[in-house]
């Protein structure tokens, strides 16, 4: 009986990991350019954090969490998303005492018990950014711009940035009343999920993917028509800053987040009908977690979905994994010298490999060829006696003799 990986998880084999490393490295570099620092929080947290920090009425918390009791009888949950842990950590470590705004990013696995299907996994991976400590609209625009920069620098085309405002607790109360009035007439025809949402989280009904429900709520009142003056000004200003940053967007009143601590800006970046990045402002979250009043704006990006977009748009992934040098040794004594030589070259920063199977000359050359190394260094007894080695350029086929003392410099030069 062999053991398989659990449903909904993936092994990322070396060829695939190249794509992951490329996307992760670019995201990290863009964060560096935006002055955003990495934070690493635990992969599991007390369940209570997600009940309060994500919301008991959300699908994530009510249906999809990996929750278990640990040996000490505590209820523990594998993190289903990144924001709650980051905000908890900011409060716990009093990071808000540092100059504001805090600009943080995270990257890593999240866990959701979902029905496995194409593009949906039980261990998924996200890159996310959280800005805390300012409610200025310029900061909303900057977070959104960072998200767009990652996708555009990867070369992803046909991105649609959809923007909305979900108001604040003050203006949302009035809107909620108007929405409930409208929904009272159609509610019985809506899907089972929406029936539940009607009581707990009615704004989410506008977000339902069931076609009938979308049709039935086509003429529902939207939050944008009910924004208070402050929220309307904030929304207008976010748009001005996005224009100033040269980021195209469309206003979509159906982008909603139903919980009270979500305020004002909500956005999604969509490619081929799939949301790759979703985010928004959450001015009430820190207080919800017993922290100080600390406004925030952030987003989460699905790395699986980004990689899928790269693949479907046939974008190339630069491959930096190839060897610089493969060392071929002729004879036992030369093999000993080769073992020492590969270490010298590695210390100088070259990626180097040799034979470890005791293969003959022909097989070693074949291995060198298959390795994709740019240069092959050949150590023979004759060369060794002269303190030299032959270097073959695998692109041109040209072969020269080099003194061992100058070999590393020569190879580094070849690499450019
Ligand atoms: Zn408002
Ligand atoms: Zn529905």
Coordinates of C-alpha atoms and ligand atoms in Angstrom, one line a residue:
X1 CA 0.0 0.0 0.0
X2 CA 1.5 3.3 -1.0
X3 CA 0.8 6.6 0.6
X4 CA -0.6 9.5 -1.5
X5 CA -0.7 13.2 -0.8
X6 CA -3.9 14.4 0.8
X7 CA -6.8 15.5 -1.5
X8 CA -6.5 19.1 -2.5
X9 CA -2.8 19.4 -2.0
X10 CA 0.0 19.5 -4.5
X11 CA 3.6 18.5 -4.8
X12 CA 5.4 21.2 -6.6
X13 CA 8.2 19.5 -8.6
X14 CA 11.4 21.3 -9.4
X15 CA 10.2 22.3 -12.9
X16 CA 7.1 23.9 -11.5
X17 CA 8.9 25.5 -8.6
X18 CA 10.8 27.7 -11.1
X19 CA 7.5 29.5 -11.9
X20 CA 6.7 29.9 -8.2
X21 CA 10.2 31.3 -7.4
X22 CA 9.9 33.7 -10.3
X23 CA 6.5 35.1 -9.1
X24 CA 7.6 35.2 -5.5
X25 CA 10.9 36.9 -6.3
X26 CA 9.1 39.6 -8.4
X27 CA 6.5 40.2 -5.7
X28 CA 9.2 40.6 -3.1
X29 CA 11.2 43.0 -5.3
X30 CA 8.1 45.1 -5.9
X31 CA 7.4 45.2 -2.2
X32 CA 11.0 46.4 -1.7
X33 CA 10.5 49.1 -4.2
X34 CA 7.2 50.2 -2.5
X35 CA 8.9 50.2 1.0
X36 CA 6.9 47.2 2.2
X37 CA 8.4 44.8 4.7
X38 CA 7.8 41.1 5.2
X39 CA 6.0 39.7 8.3
X40 CA 5.8 36.0 9.1
X41 CA 3.0 34.8 11.4
X42 CA 2.1 31.3 12.5
X43 CA 0.4 28.9 10.1
X44 CA -2.0 28.0 12.9
X45 CA -3.7 30.3 15.3
X46 CA -6.4 30.1 18.0
X47 CA -9.8 29.5 16.2
X48 CA -11.2 32.5 18.0
X49 CA -9.0 34.8 15.8
X50 CA -10.7 33.8 12.6
X51 CA -14.2 33.7 14.1
X52 CA -13.7 37.4 15.0
X53 CA -11.2 38.4 12.4
X54 CA -12.8 36.9 9.3
X55 CA -16.4 36.6 10.4
X56 CA -18.5 33.6 11.5
X57 CA -21.0 34.2 8.7
X58 CA -18.5 34.0 5.9
X59 CA -18.2 30.8 3.9
X60 CA -14.5 30.5 4.9
X61 CA -15.3 30.4 8.6
X62 CA -18.6 28.6 8.5
X63 CA -17.7 25.8 6.1
X64 CA -14.0 25.7 5.1
X65 CA -11.8 25.9 8.1
X66 CA -9.3 23.2 9.2
X67 CA -10.1 23.3 12.9
X68 CA -9.0 20.8 15.5
X69 CA -8.3 20.4 19.2
X70 CA -4.7 20.1 20.1
X71 CA -3.3 17.9 22.8
X72 CA -3.8 20.6 25.3
X73 CA -7.5 20.9 24.5
X74 CA -7.3 24.2 22.7
X75 CA -9.2 24.9 19.5
X76 CA -6.6 25.5 16.8
X77 CA -7.2 26.5 13.1
X78 CA -4.9 26.3 10.2
X79 CA -5.0 29.9 8.8
X80 CA -7.5 30.2 6.0
X81 CA -6.3 33.7 5.0
X82 CA -3.5 36.1 6.0
X83 CA -5.0 39.4 7.2
X84 CA -6.3 38.2 10.7
X85 CA -2.9 36.9 11.7
X86 CA -1.1 40.0 10.6
X87 CA -3.4 42.3 12.4
X88 CA -3.2 40.1 15.5
X89 CA 0.5 40.3 15.4
X90 CA 0.6 44.0 14.9
X91 CA -1.6 44.4 18.0
X92 CA 0.2 41.8 20.1
X93 CA 3.7 43.2 19.3
X94 CA 2.5 46.9 19.4
X95 CA 3.9 47.5 16.0
X96 CA 1.5 50.5 15.7
X97 CA 3.9 52.4 18.0
X98 CA 6.3 52.6 15.1
X99 CA 6.0 55.4 12.5
X100 CA 2.8 54.9 10.5
X101 CA 1.6 53.7 8.2
X102 CA 2.9 50.2 8.7
X103 CA 3.5 48.6 5.3
X104 CA 3.7 44.8 5.6
X105 CA 3.5 41.8 3.3
X106 CA 3.2 38.1 3.8
X107 CA 3.6 35.0 1.5
X108 CA 2.8 31.4 2.2
X109 CA 0.3 28.6 2.5
X110 CA -3.4 29.0 3.6
X111 CA -5.8 26.1 4.3
X112 CA -9.4 25.7 3.3
X113 CA -11.5 22.6 3.3
X114 CA -13.0 23.1 -0.2
X115 CA -14.3 20.7 -2.7
X116 CA -11.2 20.1 -4.8
X117 CA -11.7 21.3 -8.4
X118 CA -9.6 23.0 -11.0
X119 CA -7.7 25.9 -9.4
X120 CA -9.1 25.3 -5.9
X121 CA -6.9 23.5 -3.4
X122 CA -7.1 22.7 0.3
X123 CA -3.5 24.0 0.7
X124 CA -3.4 27.2 -1.4
X125 CA -0.8 29.9 -1.4
X126 CA -1.2 33.6 -1.1
X127 CA 0.8 36.8 -1.3
X128 CA -0.8 39.7 0.6
X129 CA -0.1 43.2 1.6
X130 CA -1.5 45.1 4.6
X131 CA -1.1 48.8 5.2
X132 CA -2.1 49.9 8.7
X133 CA -2.5 53.2 10.5
X134 CA -3.8 55.7 7.9
X135 CA -7.2 56.2 6.3
X136 CA -5.9 58.5 3.6
X137 CA -7.3 57.6 0.2
X138 CA -3.7 57.9 -1.3
X139 CA -2.8 54.8 0.7
X140 CA -5.8 52.8 -0.8
X141 CA -4.6 53.8 -4.2
X142 CA -1.0 52.8 -3.4
X143 CA -2.0 49.3 -2.2
X144 CA -4.1 48.8 -5.4
X145 CA -1.2 50.1 -7.5
X146 CA 1.2 47.6 -5.9
X147 CA -1.2 44.8 -6.7
X148 CA -1.5 45.9 -10.3
X149 CA 2.2 46.4 -10.6
X150 CA 2.9 42.8 -9.7
X151 CA 0.5 41.5 -12.3
X152 CA 1.6 43.9 -15.1
X153 CA 5.3 43.3 -14.5
X154 CA 4.6 39.6 -14.8
X155 CA 3.2 40.5 -18.3
X156 CA -0.4 39.4 -17.6
X157 CA -2.7 41.0 -20.1
X158 CA -6.5 41.8 -20.0
X159 CA -6.6 42.7 -16.4
X160 CA -9.7 44.4 -15.1
X161 CA -9.5 46.4 -11.9
X162 CA -13.0 46.8 -10.4
X163 CA -13.5 49.3 -7.7
X164 CA -16.3 50.0 -5.2
X165 CA -17.0 51.6 -1.8
X166 CA -18.9 49.7 0.8
X167 CA -19.3 52.8 3.0
X168 CA -18.9 53.0 6.8
X169 CA -21.1 51.7 9.6
X170 CA -22.9 55.1 9.6
X171 CA -24.0 55.2 6.0
X172 CA -24.3 51.4 5.7
X173 CA -27.1 51.2 8.3
X174 CA -29.4 53.2 6.1
X175 CA -28.4 51.3 3.0
X176 CA -29.0 48.0 4.8
X177 CA -32.5 49.0 5.5
X178 CA -33.1 49.9 1.8
X179 CA -31.5 46.7 0.7
X180 CA -33.6 44.5 3.1
X181 CA -36.8 46.2 1.9
X182 CA -35.9 45.4 -1.7
X183 CA -34.8 41.8 -0.9
X184 CA -38.0 41.1 1.1
X185 CA -39.9 40.7 -2.1
X186 CA -37.5 38.4 -4.0
X187 CA -35.9 36.6 -1.1
X188 CA -38.0 33.4 -1.3
X189 CA -36.8 32.8 -4.9
X190 CA -33.1 33.1 -4.0
X191 CA -30.7 30.2 -3.5
X192 CA -30.3 28.5 -0.1
X193 CA -27.1 30.4 0.6
X194 CA -28.7 33.7 0.0
X195 CA -31.6 32.8 2.3
X196 CA -29.1 32.5 5.1
X197 CA -27.3 35.6 4.0
X198 CA -30.5 37.6 4.1
X199 CA -30.5 37.3 7.9
X200 CA -26.8 37.5 8.6
X201 CA -25.0 39.2 5.8
X202 CA -27.4 40.6 3.2
X203 CA -24.9 42.6 1.2
X204 CA -23.2 39.3 0.2
X205 CA -26.4 38.5 -1.8
X206 CA -25.3 41.0 -4.4
X207 CA -22.1 38.9 -4.8
X208 CA -23.9 35.6 -5.4
X209 CA -22.7 33.7 -8.5
X210 CA -26.1 32.0 -9.1
X211 CA -27.5 33.4 -12.3
X212 CA -31.1 33.5 -11.1
X213 CA -30.0 35.5 -8.0
X214 CA -28.0 37.9 -10.1
X215 CA -31.1 38.5 -12.3
X216 CA -33.4 38.8 -9.3
X217 CA -31.2 41.5 -7.6
X218 CA -30.4 43.4 -10.8
X219 CA -32.3 46.4 -9.7
X220 CA -31.3 46.2 -6.0
X221 CA -30.2 49.5 -4.4
X222 CA -26.4 49.8 -4.3
X223 CA -24.2 51.2 -1.6
X224 CA -22.7 53.8 -3.9
X225 CA -26.0 55.7 -3.9
X226 CA -26.1 55.8 -0.1
X227 CA -22.5 56.9 0.8
X228 CA -22.3 59.6 3.4
X229 CA -20.3 62.7 2.5
X230 CA -17.1 61.5 4.1
X231 CA -17.2 58.1 2.3
X232 CA -18.2 59.7 -1.0
X233 CA -15.2 62.1 -0.8
X234 CA -12.9 59.2 0.1
X235 CA -14.1 57.1 -2.9
X236 CA -13.7 60.1 -5.3
X237 CA -10.2 60.7 -4.0
X238 CA -9.1 57.1 -4.3
X239 CA -10.1 57.3 -8.0
X240 CA -8.1 60.5 -8.5
X241 CA -5.0 58.9 -7.0
X242 CA -5.4 55.8 -9.2
X243 CA -5.7 58.1 -12.2
X244 CA -2.6 59.9 -11.1
X245 CA -0.7 56.6 -10.8
X246 CA -1.9 55.7 -14.3
X247 CA -3.9 52.7 -13.1
X248 CA -7.1 52.1 -15.2
X249 CA -10.1 50.9 -13.3
X250 CA -13.9 50.5 -13.6
X251 CA -16.4 51.2 -10.8
X252 CA -18.5 48.1 -10.0
X253 CA -21.1 48.5 -7.3
X254 CA -21.4 44.7 -6.9
X255 CA -17.9 44.2 -5.4
X256 CA -19.0 43.8 -1.8
X257 CA -17.7 42.7 1.6
X258 CA -20.4 42.1 4.0
X259 CA -18.9 42.5 7.4
X260 CA -19.0 45.6 9.6
X261 CA -15.3 46.1 9.9
X262 CA -14.9 46.4 6.1
X263 CA -15.2 50.0 5.2
X264 CA -15.0 52.2 2.1
X265 CA -12.7 50.8 -0.6
X266 CA -13.3 47.3 -2.0
X267 CA -11.6 46.0 -5.1
X268 CA -11.0 43.0 -7.2
X269 CA -8.6 42.4 -10.1
X270 CA -10.1 40.0 -12.6
X271 CA -8.5 38.1 -15.5
X272 CA -10.6 35.8 -17.7
X273 CA -13.6 35.9 -15.4
X274 CA -11.5 34.9 -12.3
X275 CA -10.6 37.1 -9.4
X276 CA -6.8 36.9 -9.0
X277 CA -6.6 39.6 -6.3
X278 CA -9.2 40.8 -3.9
X279 CA -8.9 43.4 -1.2
X280 CA -10.2 46.4 0.6
X281 CA -10.2 48.7 3.6
X282 CA -10.9 47.3 7.1
X283 CA -11.0 50.2 9.5
X284 CA -12.9 48.3 12.1
X285 CA -10.8 45.1 12.2
X286 CA -8.1 46.0 14.8
X287 CA -10.8 47.0 17.3
X288 CA -12.7 43.8 16.5
X289 CA -9.6 42.0 17.7
X290 CA -9.4 44.1 20.9
X291 CA -6.7 46.3 19.5
X292 CA -6.5 50.1 19.2
X293 CA -8.4 52.0 16.5
X294 CA -6.1 51.3 13.6
X295 CA -7.4 51.7 10.1
X296 CA -6.1 49.4 7.4
X297 CA -6.2 48.5 3.7
X298 CA -4.9 45.4 2.1
X299 CA -5.3 42.6 -0.5
X300 CA -4.6 39.0 -0.9
X301 CA -3.4 37.5 -4.2
X302 CA -3.9 33.8 -5.1
X303 CA -0.5 32.6 -6.3
X304 CA -2.0 29.5 -7.9
X305 CA -4.3 31.8 -10.0
X306 CA -1.4 34.0 -10.9
X307 CA 0.6 31.0 -12.2
X308 CA -2.5 29.8 -14.0
X309 CA -2.8 33.1 -15.8
X310 CA 0.9 33.0 -16.7
X311 CA 0.4 29.6 -18.2
X312 CA -2.9 30.4 -20.1
X313 CA -1.3 33.6 -21.5
X314 CA 1.8 31.6 -22.5
X315 CA 4.1 34.0 -20.7
X316 CA 7.7 32.8 -20.4
X317 CA 9.3 32.1 -17.1
X318 CA 13.0 33.0 -16.9
X319 CA 15.0 29.9 -16.0
X320 CA 18.0 30.7 -13.8
X321 CA 18.5 27.1 -12.6
X322 CA 21.0 25.9 -15.2
X323 CA 24.5 24.9 -14.2
X324 CA 27.4 27.2 -15.1
X325 CA 30.0 24.4 -15.1
X326 CA 30.1 20.6 -15.2
X327 CA 33.5 19.1 -14.3
X328 CA 34.6 15.9 -16.2
X329 CA 37.4 13.9 -14.7
X330 CA 39.6 11.3 -16.5
X331 CA 40.7 8.8 -13.9
X332 CA 40.7 8.3 -10.2
X333 CA 43.3 10.9 -9.3
X334 CA 41.6 13.5 -11.5
X335 CA 38.3 12.7 -9.8
X336 CA 39.8 13.6 -6.5
X337 CA 41.2 16.9 -8.0
X338 CA 37.7 17.5 -9.5
X339 CA 36.0 17.1 -6.0
X340 CA 38.3 19.9 -4.7
X341 CA 37.9 22.0 -7.8
X342 CA 34.1 22.0 -7.7
X343 CA 34.2 23.3 -4.2
X344 CA 36.6 26.1 -5.1
X345 CA 34.4 27.2 -8.0
X346 CA 31.2 27.1 -5.8
X347 CA 32.9 29.3 -3.3
X348 CA 33.4 31.8 -6.1
X349 CA 29.7 31.8 -6.7
X350 CA 29.5 29.5 -9.7
X351 CA 26.9 26.7 -9.9
X352 CA 28.9 23.6 -10.5
X353 CA 28.4 19.8 -10.6
X354 CA 30.4 16.7 -11.4
X355 CA 29.9 12.9 -11.7
X356 CA 29.1 11.0 -8.5
X357 CA 28.4 7.6 -10.1
X358 CA 31.9 6.6 -11.0
X359 CA 31.0 6.8 -14.7
X360 CA 33.3 6.5 -17.6
X361 CA 34.4 9.3 -19.8
X362 CA 31.7 9.0 -22.4
X363 CA 28.9 8.8 -19.8
X364 CA 30.3 11.9 -18.0
X365 CA 30.2 13.9 -21.2
X366 CA 26.7 12.8 -21.8
X367 CA 25.8 13.9 -18.2
X368 CA 27.5 17.2 -18.8
X369 CA 25.4 17.7 -22.0
X370 CA 22.2 16.8 -20.3
X371 CA 22.9 19.1 -17.3
X372 CA 22.7 22.1 -19.7
X373 CA 25.9 23.5 -18.2
X374 CA 27.4 26.4 -20.2
X375 CA 30.9 25.2 -19.8
X376 CA 32.5 21.8 -19.3
X377 CA 35.9 21.7 -17.5
X378 CA 37.9 18.6 -18.4
X379 CA 40.5 17.4 -15.9
X380 CA 42.9 14.8 -17.4
X381 CA 46.2 13.5 -16.0
X382 CA 48.2 15.4 -18.6
X383 CA 46.4 18.7 -17.8
X384 CA 46.8 18.1 -14.1
X385 CA 50.5 17.6 -14.4
X386 CA 50.7 21.1 -15.9
X387 CA 48.3 22.6 -13.3
X388 CA 45.8 23.2 -16.0
X389 CA 42.4 22.1 -17.3
X390 CA 40.6 22.2 -20.7
X391 CA 37.5 24.3 -20.8
X392 CA 34.9 23.6 -23.5
X393 CA 32.3 26.3 -24.3
X394 CA 29.1 24.3 -24.8
X395 CA 27.5 27.0 -26.9
X396 CA 30.3 27.4 -29.4
X397 CA 32.1 24.1 -29.0
X398 CA 35.3 26.0 -28.7
X399 CA 37.9 24.4 -26.3
X400 CA 40.9 26.2 -24.6
X401 CA 43.4 25.3 -21.9
X402 CA 43.4 27.3 -18.7
X403 CA 45.7 27.4 -15.7
X404 CA 43.8 26.1 -12.6
X405 CA 44.7 29.3 -10.7
X406 CA 42.9 31.5 -13.3
X407 CA 40.1 29.0 -14.0
X408 CA 37.4 30.6 -11.7
X409 CA 38.0 34.1 -13.1
X410 CA 37.8 32.8 -16.6
X411 CA 34.6 30.9 -15.9
X412 CA 33.0 33.9 -14.2
X413 CA 33.9 36.0 -17.2
X414 CA 32.2 33.5 -19.5
X415 CA 29.1 33.6 -17.4
X416 CA 29.0 37.4 -17.8
Ligands
LIG1 ZN1 -20.0 56.5 5.3
LIG2 ZN1 -27.6 33.1 -4.1

